[in-house]
PDB file of C-alpha atoms in Angstrom:
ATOM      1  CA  UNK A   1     100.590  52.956 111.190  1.00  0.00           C
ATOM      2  CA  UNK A   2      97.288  53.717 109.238  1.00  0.00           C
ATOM      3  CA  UNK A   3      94.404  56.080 109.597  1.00  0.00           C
ATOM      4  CA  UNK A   4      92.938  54.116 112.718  1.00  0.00           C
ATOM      5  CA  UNK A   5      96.610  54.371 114.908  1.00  0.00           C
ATOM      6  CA  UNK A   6      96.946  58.037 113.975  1.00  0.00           C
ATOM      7  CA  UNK A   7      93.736  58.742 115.730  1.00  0.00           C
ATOM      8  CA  UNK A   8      93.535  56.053 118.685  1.00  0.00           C
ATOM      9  CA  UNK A   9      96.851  58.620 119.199  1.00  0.00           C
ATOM     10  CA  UNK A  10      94.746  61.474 118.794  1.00  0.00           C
ATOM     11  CA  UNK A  11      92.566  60.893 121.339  1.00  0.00           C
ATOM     12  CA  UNK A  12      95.496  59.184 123.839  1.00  0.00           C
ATOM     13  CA  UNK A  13      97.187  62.257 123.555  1.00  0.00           C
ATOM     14  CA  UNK A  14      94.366  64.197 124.539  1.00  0.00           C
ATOM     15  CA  UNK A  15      92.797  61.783 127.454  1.00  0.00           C
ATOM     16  CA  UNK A  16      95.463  58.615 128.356  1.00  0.00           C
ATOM     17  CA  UNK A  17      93.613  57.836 131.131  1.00  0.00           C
ATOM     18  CA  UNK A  18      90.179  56.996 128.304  1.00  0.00           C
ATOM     19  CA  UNK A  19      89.199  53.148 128.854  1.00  0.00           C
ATOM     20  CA  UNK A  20      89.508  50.688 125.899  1.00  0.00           C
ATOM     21  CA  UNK A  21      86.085  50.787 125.457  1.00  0.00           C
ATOM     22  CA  UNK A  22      85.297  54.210 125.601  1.00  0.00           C
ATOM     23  CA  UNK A  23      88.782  54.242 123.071  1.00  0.00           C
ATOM     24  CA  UNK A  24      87.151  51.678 120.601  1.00  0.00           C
ATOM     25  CA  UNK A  25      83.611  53.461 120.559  1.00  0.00           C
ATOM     26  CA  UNK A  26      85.308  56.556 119.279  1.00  0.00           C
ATOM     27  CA  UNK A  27      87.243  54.868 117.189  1.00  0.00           C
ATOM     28  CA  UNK A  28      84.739  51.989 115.749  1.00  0.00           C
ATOM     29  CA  UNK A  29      86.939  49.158 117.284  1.00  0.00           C
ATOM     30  CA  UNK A  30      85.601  46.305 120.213  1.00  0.00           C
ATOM     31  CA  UNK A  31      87.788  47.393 123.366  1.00  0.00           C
ATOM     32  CA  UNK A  32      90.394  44.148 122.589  1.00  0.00           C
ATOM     33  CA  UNK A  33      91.145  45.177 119.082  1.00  0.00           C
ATOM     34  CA  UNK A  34      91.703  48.508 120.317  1.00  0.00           C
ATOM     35  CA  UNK A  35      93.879  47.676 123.182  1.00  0.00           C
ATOM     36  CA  UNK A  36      95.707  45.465 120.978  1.00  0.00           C
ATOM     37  CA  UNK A  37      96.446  48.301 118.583  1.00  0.00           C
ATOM     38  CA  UNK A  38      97.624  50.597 121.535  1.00  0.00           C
ATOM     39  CA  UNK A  39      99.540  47.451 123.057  1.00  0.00           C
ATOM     40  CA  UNK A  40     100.641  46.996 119.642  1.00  0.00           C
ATOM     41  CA  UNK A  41     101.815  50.821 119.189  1.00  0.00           C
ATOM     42  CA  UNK A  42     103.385  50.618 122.628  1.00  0.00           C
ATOM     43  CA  UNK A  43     106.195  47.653 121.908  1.00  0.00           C
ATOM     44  CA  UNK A  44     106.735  49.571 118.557  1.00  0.00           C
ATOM     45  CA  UNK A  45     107.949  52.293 121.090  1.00  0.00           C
ATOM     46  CA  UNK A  46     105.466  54.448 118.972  1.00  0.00           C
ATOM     47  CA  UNK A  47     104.068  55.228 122.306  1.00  0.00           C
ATOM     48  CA  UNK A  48     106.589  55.761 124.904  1.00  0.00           C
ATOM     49  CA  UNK A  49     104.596  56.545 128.031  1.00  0.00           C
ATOM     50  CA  UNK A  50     101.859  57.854 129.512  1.00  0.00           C
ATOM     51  CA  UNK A  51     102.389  60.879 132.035  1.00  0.00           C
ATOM     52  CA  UNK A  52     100.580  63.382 134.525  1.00  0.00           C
ATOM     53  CA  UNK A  53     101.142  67.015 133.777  1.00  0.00           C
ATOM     54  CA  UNK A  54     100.515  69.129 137.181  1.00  0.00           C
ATOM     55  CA  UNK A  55     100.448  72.622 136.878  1.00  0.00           C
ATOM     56  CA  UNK A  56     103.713  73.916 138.647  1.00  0.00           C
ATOM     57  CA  UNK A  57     101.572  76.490 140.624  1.00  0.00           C
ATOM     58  CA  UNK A  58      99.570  73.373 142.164  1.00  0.00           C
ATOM     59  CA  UNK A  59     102.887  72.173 143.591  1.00  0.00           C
ATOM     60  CA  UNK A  60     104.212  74.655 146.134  1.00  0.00           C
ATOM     61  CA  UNK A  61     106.690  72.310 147.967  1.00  0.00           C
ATOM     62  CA  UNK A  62     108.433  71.473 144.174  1.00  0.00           C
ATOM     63  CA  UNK A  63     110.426  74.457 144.034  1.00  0.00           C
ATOM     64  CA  UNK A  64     111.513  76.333 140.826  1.00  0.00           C
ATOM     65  CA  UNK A  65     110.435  75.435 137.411  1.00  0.00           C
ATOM     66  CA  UNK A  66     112.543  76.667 134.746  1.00  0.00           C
ATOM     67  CA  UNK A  67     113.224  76.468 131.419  1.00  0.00           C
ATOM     68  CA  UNK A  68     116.982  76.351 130.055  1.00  0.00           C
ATOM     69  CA  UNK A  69     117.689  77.365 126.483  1.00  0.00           C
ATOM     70  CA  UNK A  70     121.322  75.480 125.427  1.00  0.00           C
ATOM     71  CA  UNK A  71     124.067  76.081 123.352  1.00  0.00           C
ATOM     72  CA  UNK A  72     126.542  72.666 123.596  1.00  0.00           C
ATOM     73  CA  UNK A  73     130.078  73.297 123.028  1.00  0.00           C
ATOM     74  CA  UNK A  74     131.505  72.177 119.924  1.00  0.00           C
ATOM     75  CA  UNK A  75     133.528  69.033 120.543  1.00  0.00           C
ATOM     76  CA  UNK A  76     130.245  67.677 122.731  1.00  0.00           C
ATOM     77  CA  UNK A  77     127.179  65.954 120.447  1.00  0.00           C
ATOM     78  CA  UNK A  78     124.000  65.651 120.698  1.00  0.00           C
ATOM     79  CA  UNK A  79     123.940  62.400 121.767  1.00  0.00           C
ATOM     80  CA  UNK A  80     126.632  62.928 124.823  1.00  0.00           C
ATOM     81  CA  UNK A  81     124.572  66.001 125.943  1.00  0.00           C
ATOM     82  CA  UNK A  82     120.948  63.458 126.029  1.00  0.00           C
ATOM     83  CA  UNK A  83     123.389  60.716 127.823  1.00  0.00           C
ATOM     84  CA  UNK A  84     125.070  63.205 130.042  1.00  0.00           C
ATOM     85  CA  UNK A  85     121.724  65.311 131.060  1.00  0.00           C
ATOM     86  CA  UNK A  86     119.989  61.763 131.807  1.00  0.00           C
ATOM     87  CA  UNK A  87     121.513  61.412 135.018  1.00  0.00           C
ATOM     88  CA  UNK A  88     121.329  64.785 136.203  1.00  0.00           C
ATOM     89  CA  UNK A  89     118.601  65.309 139.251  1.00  0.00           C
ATOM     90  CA  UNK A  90     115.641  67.758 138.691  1.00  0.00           C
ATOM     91  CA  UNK A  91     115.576  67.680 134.661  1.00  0.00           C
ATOM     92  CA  UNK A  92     112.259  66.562 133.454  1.00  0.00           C
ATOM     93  CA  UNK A  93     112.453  67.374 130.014  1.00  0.00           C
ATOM     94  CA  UNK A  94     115.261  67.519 127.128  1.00  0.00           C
ATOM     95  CA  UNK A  95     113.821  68.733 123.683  1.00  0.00           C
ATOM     96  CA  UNK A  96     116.591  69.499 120.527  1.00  0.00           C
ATOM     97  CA  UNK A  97     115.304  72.880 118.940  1.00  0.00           C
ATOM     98  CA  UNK A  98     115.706  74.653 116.163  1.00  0.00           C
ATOM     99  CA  UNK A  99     116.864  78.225 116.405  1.00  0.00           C
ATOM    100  CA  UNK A 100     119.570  79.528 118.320  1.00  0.00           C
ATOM    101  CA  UNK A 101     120.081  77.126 120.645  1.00  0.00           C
ATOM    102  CA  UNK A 102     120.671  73.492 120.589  1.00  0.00           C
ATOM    103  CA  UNK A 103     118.238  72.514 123.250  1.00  0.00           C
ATOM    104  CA  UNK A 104     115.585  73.258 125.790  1.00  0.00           C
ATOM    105  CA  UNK A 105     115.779  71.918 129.241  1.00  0.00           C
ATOM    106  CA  UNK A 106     112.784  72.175 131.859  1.00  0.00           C
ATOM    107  CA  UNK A 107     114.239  71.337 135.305  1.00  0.00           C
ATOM    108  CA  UNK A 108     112.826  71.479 138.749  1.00  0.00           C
ATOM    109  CA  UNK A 109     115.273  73.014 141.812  1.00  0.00           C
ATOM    110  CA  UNK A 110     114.712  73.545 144.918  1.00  0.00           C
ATOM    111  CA  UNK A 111     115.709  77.325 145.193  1.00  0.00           C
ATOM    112  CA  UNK A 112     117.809  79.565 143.695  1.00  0.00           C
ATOM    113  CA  UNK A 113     120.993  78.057 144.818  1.00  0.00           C
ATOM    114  CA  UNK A 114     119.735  74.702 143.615  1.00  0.00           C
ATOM    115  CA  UNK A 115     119.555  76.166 140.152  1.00  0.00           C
ATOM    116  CA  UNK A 116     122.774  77.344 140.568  1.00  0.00           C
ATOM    117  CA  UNK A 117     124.209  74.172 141.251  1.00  0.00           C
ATOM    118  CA  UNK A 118     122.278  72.656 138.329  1.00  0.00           C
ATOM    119  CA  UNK A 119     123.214  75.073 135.600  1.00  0.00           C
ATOM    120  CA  UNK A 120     127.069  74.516 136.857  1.00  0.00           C
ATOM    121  CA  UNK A 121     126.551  70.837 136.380  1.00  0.00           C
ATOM    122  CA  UNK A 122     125.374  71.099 132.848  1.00  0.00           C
ATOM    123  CA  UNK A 123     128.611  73.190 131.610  1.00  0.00           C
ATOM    124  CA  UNK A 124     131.014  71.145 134.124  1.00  0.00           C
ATOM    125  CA  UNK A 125     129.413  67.497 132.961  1.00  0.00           C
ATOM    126  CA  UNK A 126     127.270  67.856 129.902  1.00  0.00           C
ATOM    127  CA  UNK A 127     128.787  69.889 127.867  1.00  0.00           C
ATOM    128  CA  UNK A 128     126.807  73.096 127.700  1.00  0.00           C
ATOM    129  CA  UNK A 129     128.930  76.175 126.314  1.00  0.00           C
ATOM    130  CA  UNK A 130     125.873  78.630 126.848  1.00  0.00           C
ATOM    131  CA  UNK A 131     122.987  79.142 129.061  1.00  0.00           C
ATOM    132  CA  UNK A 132     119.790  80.820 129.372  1.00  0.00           C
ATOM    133  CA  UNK A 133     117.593  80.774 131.946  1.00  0.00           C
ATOM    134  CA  UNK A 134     114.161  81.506 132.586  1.00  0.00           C
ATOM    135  CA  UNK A 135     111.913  80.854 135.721  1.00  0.00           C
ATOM    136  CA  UNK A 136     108.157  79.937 135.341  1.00  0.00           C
ATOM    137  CA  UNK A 137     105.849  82.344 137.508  1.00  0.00           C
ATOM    138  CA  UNK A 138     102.689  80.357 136.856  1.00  0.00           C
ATOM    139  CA  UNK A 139     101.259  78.455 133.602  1.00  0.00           C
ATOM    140  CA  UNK A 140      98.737  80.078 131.644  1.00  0.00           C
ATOM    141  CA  UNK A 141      96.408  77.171 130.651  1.00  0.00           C
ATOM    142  CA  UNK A 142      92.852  78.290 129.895  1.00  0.00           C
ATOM    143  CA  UNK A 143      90.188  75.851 131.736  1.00  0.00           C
ATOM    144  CA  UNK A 144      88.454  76.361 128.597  1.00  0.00           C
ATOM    145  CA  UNK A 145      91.121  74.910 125.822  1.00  0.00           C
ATOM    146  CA  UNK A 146      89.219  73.124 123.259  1.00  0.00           C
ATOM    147  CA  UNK A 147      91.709  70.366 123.508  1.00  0.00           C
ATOM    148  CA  UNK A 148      92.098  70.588 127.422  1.00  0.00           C
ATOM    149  CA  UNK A 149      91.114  66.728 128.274  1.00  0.00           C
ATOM    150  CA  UNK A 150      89.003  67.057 131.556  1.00  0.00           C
ATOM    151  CA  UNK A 151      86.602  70.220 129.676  1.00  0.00           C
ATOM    152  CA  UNK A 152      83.077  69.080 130.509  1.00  0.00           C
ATOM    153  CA  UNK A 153      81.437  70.467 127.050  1.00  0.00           C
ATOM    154  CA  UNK A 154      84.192  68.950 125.025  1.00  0.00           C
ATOM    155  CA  UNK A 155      81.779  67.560 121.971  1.00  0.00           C
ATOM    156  CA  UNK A 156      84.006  64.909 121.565  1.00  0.00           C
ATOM    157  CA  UNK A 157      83.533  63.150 124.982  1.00  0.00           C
ATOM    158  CA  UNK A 158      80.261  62.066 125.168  1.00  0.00           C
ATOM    159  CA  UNK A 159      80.703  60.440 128.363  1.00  0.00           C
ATOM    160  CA  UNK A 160      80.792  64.058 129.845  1.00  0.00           C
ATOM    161  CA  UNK A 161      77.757  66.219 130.897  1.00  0.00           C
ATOM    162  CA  UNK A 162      77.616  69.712 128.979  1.00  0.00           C
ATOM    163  CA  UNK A 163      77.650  67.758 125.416  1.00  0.00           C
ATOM    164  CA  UNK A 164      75.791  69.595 122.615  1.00  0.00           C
TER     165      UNK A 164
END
């Protein structure tokens, strides 16, 4: 990777849904050379995916959101627990963490009893020793985050109105 990957991933990270051209322009590239970077960067499994974030609030029908700090038992590893929690409906995230616990798990359930069903999954099946559990009431994104993608004065979209 060199100076022009790191920020073609800069700006992907911040706006995924940018066009190759509008990429390129940013980036001083034609549109093929810079989808053939991001291709490139893609099969390299440098970029894994591209995603939709929705704010949990926006989604009434979805349930719970919650976030799951984990402590794995001792004679389970890391890489049983990430095999293990895989297959496990309603988990949408699995980050290893430094601290006190060994991971952090944001799930979906349905309702309370869902959860309940979900957290005795992860000690019967994945090896969890510990839980703790915490239930998102509503995210706290500003509208007006520098970085937020879709901010109309961002001065690095100049496709958008607002621009100094």
């Amino acid at each position: 990777m060199d100076r022009l990957d790191r920020e073609i991933l800069g700006i992907l990270q911040q706006d995924a849904r940018i066009s190759y051209r509008d990429l390129g322009v940013r980036v001083g590239l034609s549109a093929n050379a810079t989808a053939d970077r991001v291709r490139r960067m893609r099969r390299e499994g440098v970029i894994r995916g591209f995603t939709v974030v929705v704010d949990p609030a926006a989604d009434t029908a979805g349930g719970l959101v919650v976030f799951i700090d984990v402590t794995l038992r001792q004679d389970t590893t890391n890489e049983e627990f990430e095999r293990r929690v895989a297959g496990l409906p309603g988990i949408t995230e699995v980050v290893h963490v430094t601290g006190a616990h060994d991971y952090l798990v944001r799930a979906r359930a349905a309702d309370p009893a869902a959860l309940d069903g979900l957290l005795r999954r992860l000690k019967r099946e994945a090896g969890v020793a510990q839980s703790n559990t915490r239930i998102a009431l509503r995210s706290a994104d500003r509208p007006d985050r520098p970085d937020r993608p879709d901010r109309p004065d961002r001065p690095d979209r100049p496709d958008r109105p607002g621009r100094l």
